[in-house]
Amino acid sequence: MIHLDHRDRRPIYQQVLDSFREQIRAGILLEGDKLPSVRELAMELAINPNTIQRAYRELESEGWIASVAGKGSFVCGTPDSDRLELLAQFDTLVDKLLSTGTDAGELIRRIQKGDDDHA
Amino acid sequence: MIHLDHRDRRPIYQQVLDSFREQIRAGILLEGDKLPSVRELAMELAINPNTIQRAYRELESEGWIASVAGKGSFVCGTPDSDRLELLAQFDTLVDKLLSTGTDAGELIRRIQKGDDDHA
Amino acid sequence: MIHLDHRDRRPIYQQVLDSFREQIRAGILLEGDKLPSVRELAMELAINPNTIQRAYRELESEGWIASVAGKGSFVCGTPDSDRLELLAQFDTLVDKLLSTGTDAGELIRRIQKGDDDHA
Amino acid sequence: MIHLDHRDRRPIYQQVLDSFREQIRAGILLEGDKLPSVRELAMELAINPNTIQRAYRELESEGWIASVAGKGSFVCGTPDSDRLELLAQFDTLVDKLLSTGTDAGELIRRIQKGDDDHA
DNA sequence: GTGGTCTAGACCACG
DNA sequence: GTGGTCTAGACCACA
């Protein structure tokens, strides 16, 4: 379910974080779904439980999941703040691309292609 | 010319790096322009010359500038690799946005608005 | 009557505790009213009777209810200690707000608005 | 500067967290001030550096401070979100107090007294 | 068994 | 020397 890459420059806890964010965004994990327990996932990925817990803690503080002591961690969905942040990143990226002479039409074509794949 | 923010999470050398990349992308620095010397810039920004050195070394290895021993460092322009990398980032970002239900039309509108500002 | 939220960060027994405190404060439960039996409520909320037991024990030790062996648990009313504690919380909260530059007038206006709603 | 109470039910990292929040709110710590280093404070309070670091990390994510690797942690000021949260707490607290029959006038008098102390 | 906190000690990147 | 990440292993409250 989650793939760690030790050559990746991102810290492990963030790879876990990003993986779950991605899966929730993509609808692979749905609201109410139960995440694997901290110890379970740590065992499976062969890393320390504290590392998983840090990822879960951050996911909770960002509103992706809710953790209940003694019960487990459960998916809440994609928080609104995420969409806003992605849009801000989108704008700055588009700005960079346009300033290096990339044609606006090419970007639009790429969006439409992505939209077809997604539909 | 270059603005450093010590509160910025990025290391200093990378802020320098990003500043130059941005200025070359934006056409503020043009092919053939001479960059300030390592010592000069370190003095101006009140930081360690090693930090500037590291930024210049990286800029050269990415193809943004060419350093000539005894002469200085000169702008080459925006390398193709940069445009490709930005496009790859663009695709993954669009993918994330579409998968969370953002309308493709909204993204296209944002591009057109950015294009007008740029033109 | 009592609504449990398993996503709530508070432990279950405390949600039960808070619910009863709130209902007694609000006058929904009046002095002399009989609370549901531990078993009854545990069944209704689909949780462990121990959890209810703990909530009732705490309610009693704080003076909100009185338990009579073989008869049940009965509402006593809002204990003075509660009002004092809330007032203490109020003072520290006001202090925090004033020290960050919040205008005393704004706080007073909020109280008056709350008072109108309550009346 | 910071006082830990091991009988306090709050976890240590949160006592540290609350202490700094309070000092920043009260203007004891001003924008730009340098916090003690993680190791320094851990030594002084006789607790583990990780515990301090967790507090600092949280302070940063809430916008109270900015941490720069290799330089230290610096005060930013009281984030807007704090004032909003305190106001929300204020409203619910006022609601509880009014519903238990506390007179609105008494609350207002307490605010005015606090305001005099503060002025 | 679950999440949450804490300690003790290690290593890394940065400047 | 600084913050940041990670491990190994402990103890706690809750259900």
PDB file of C-alpha atoms in Angstrom, chain B residues 32-78:
ATOM      1  CA  GLY B  32      26.475  36.496 -21.442  1.00  0.00           C
ATOM      2  CA  ASP B  33      25.830  38.666 -18.394  1.00  0.00           C
ATOM      3  CA  LYS B  34      28.545  38.483 -15.779  1.00  0.00           C
ATOM      4  CA  LEU B  35      27.592  37.450 -12.264  1.00  0.00           C
ATOM      5  CA  PRO B  36      29.138  39.220  -9.268  1.00  0.00           C
ATOM      6  CA  SER B  37      32.239  37.463  -7.984  1.00  0.00           C
ATOM      7  CA  VAL B  38      31.888  35.045  -5.083  1.00  0.00           C
ATOM      8  CA  ARG B  39      33.733  37.385  -2.711  1.00  0.00           C
ATOM      9  CA  GLU B  40      31.826  40.433  -3.875  1.00  0.00           C
ATOM     10  CA  LEU B  41      28.408  38.863  -3.415  1.00  0.00           C
ATOM     11  CA  ALA B  42      29.344  37.261  -0.097  1.00  0.00           C
ATOM     12  CA  MET B  43      30.416  40.678   1.156  1.00  0.00           C
ATOM     13  CA  GLU B  44      27.227  42.332  -0.095  1.00  0.00           C
ATOM     14  CA  LEU B  45      24.919  39.733   1.480  1.00  0.00           C
ATOM     15  CA  ALA B  46      27.053  39.504   4.618  1.00  0.00           C
ATOM     16  CA  ILE B  47      27.321  35.733   4.438  1.00  0.00           C
ATOM     17  CA  ASN B  48      30.074  33.165   4.135  1.00  0.00           C
ATOM     18  CA  PRO B  49      31.754  32.941   0.687  1.00  0.00           C
ATOM     19  CA  ASN B  50      31.445  29.150   0.897  1.00  0.00           C
ATOM     20  CA  THR B  51      27.693  29.561   0.761  1.00  0.00           C
ATOM     21  CA  ILE B  52      27.872  31.566  -2.468  1.00  0.00           C
ATOM     22  CA  GLN B  53      30.428  29.134  -3.851  1.00  0.00           C
ATOM     23  CA  ARG B  54      28.040  26.282  -3.304  1.00  0.00           C
ATOM     24  CA  ALA B  55      25.214  28.090  -5.069  1.00  0.00           C
ATOM     25  CA  TYR B  56      27.418  28.940  -8.064  1.00  0.00           C
ATOM     26  CA  ARG B  57      28.716  25.372  -8.271  1.00  0.00           C
ATOM     27  CA  GLU B  58      25.171  24.058  -8.398  1.00  0.00           C
ATOM     28  CA  LEU B  59      24.062  26.672 -10.927  1.00  0.00           C
ATOM     29  CA  GLU B  60      26.923  25.580 -13.152  1.00  0.00           C
ATOM     30  CA  SER B  61      26.186  21.874 -12.829  1.00  0.00           C
ATOM     31  CA  GLU B  62      22.581  22.546 -13.813  1.00  0.00           C
ATOM     32  CA  GLY B  63      23.673  24.536 -16.854  1.00  0.00           C
ATOM     33  CA  TRP B  64      22.433  28.004 -15.831  1.00  0.00           C
ATOM     34  CA  ILE B  65      25.901  29.585 -15.763  1.00  0.00           C
ATOM     35  CA  ALA B  66      29.444  28.838 -16.869  1.00  0.00           C
ATOM     36  CA  SER B  67      32.396  29.652 -14.658  1.00  0.00           C
ATOM     37  CA  VAL B  68      35.684  30.571 -16.272  1.00  0.00           C
ATOM     38  CA  ALA B  69      38.710  30.436 -14.017  1.00  0.00           C
ATOM     39  CA  GLY B  70      40.242  33.864 -13.616  1.00  0.00           C
ATOM     40  CA  LYS B  71      37.442  35.574 -15.551  1.00  0.00           C
ATOM     41  CA  GLY B  72      34.223  35.042 -13.581  1.00  0.00           C
ATOM     42  CA  SER B  73      30.832  33.410 -13.999  1.00  0.00           C
ATOM     43  CA  PHE B  74      28.569  34.079 -16.970  1.00  0.00           C
ATOM     44  CA  VAL B  75      24.903  33.423 -17.627  1.00  0.00           C
ATOM     45  CA  CYS B  76      24.096  30.706 -20.154  1.00  0.00           C
ATOM     46  CA  GLY B  77      20.312  30.965 -20.073  1.00  0.00           C
ATOM     47  CA  THR B  78      17.509  28.664 -18.930  1.00  0.00           C
TER      48      THR B  78
END
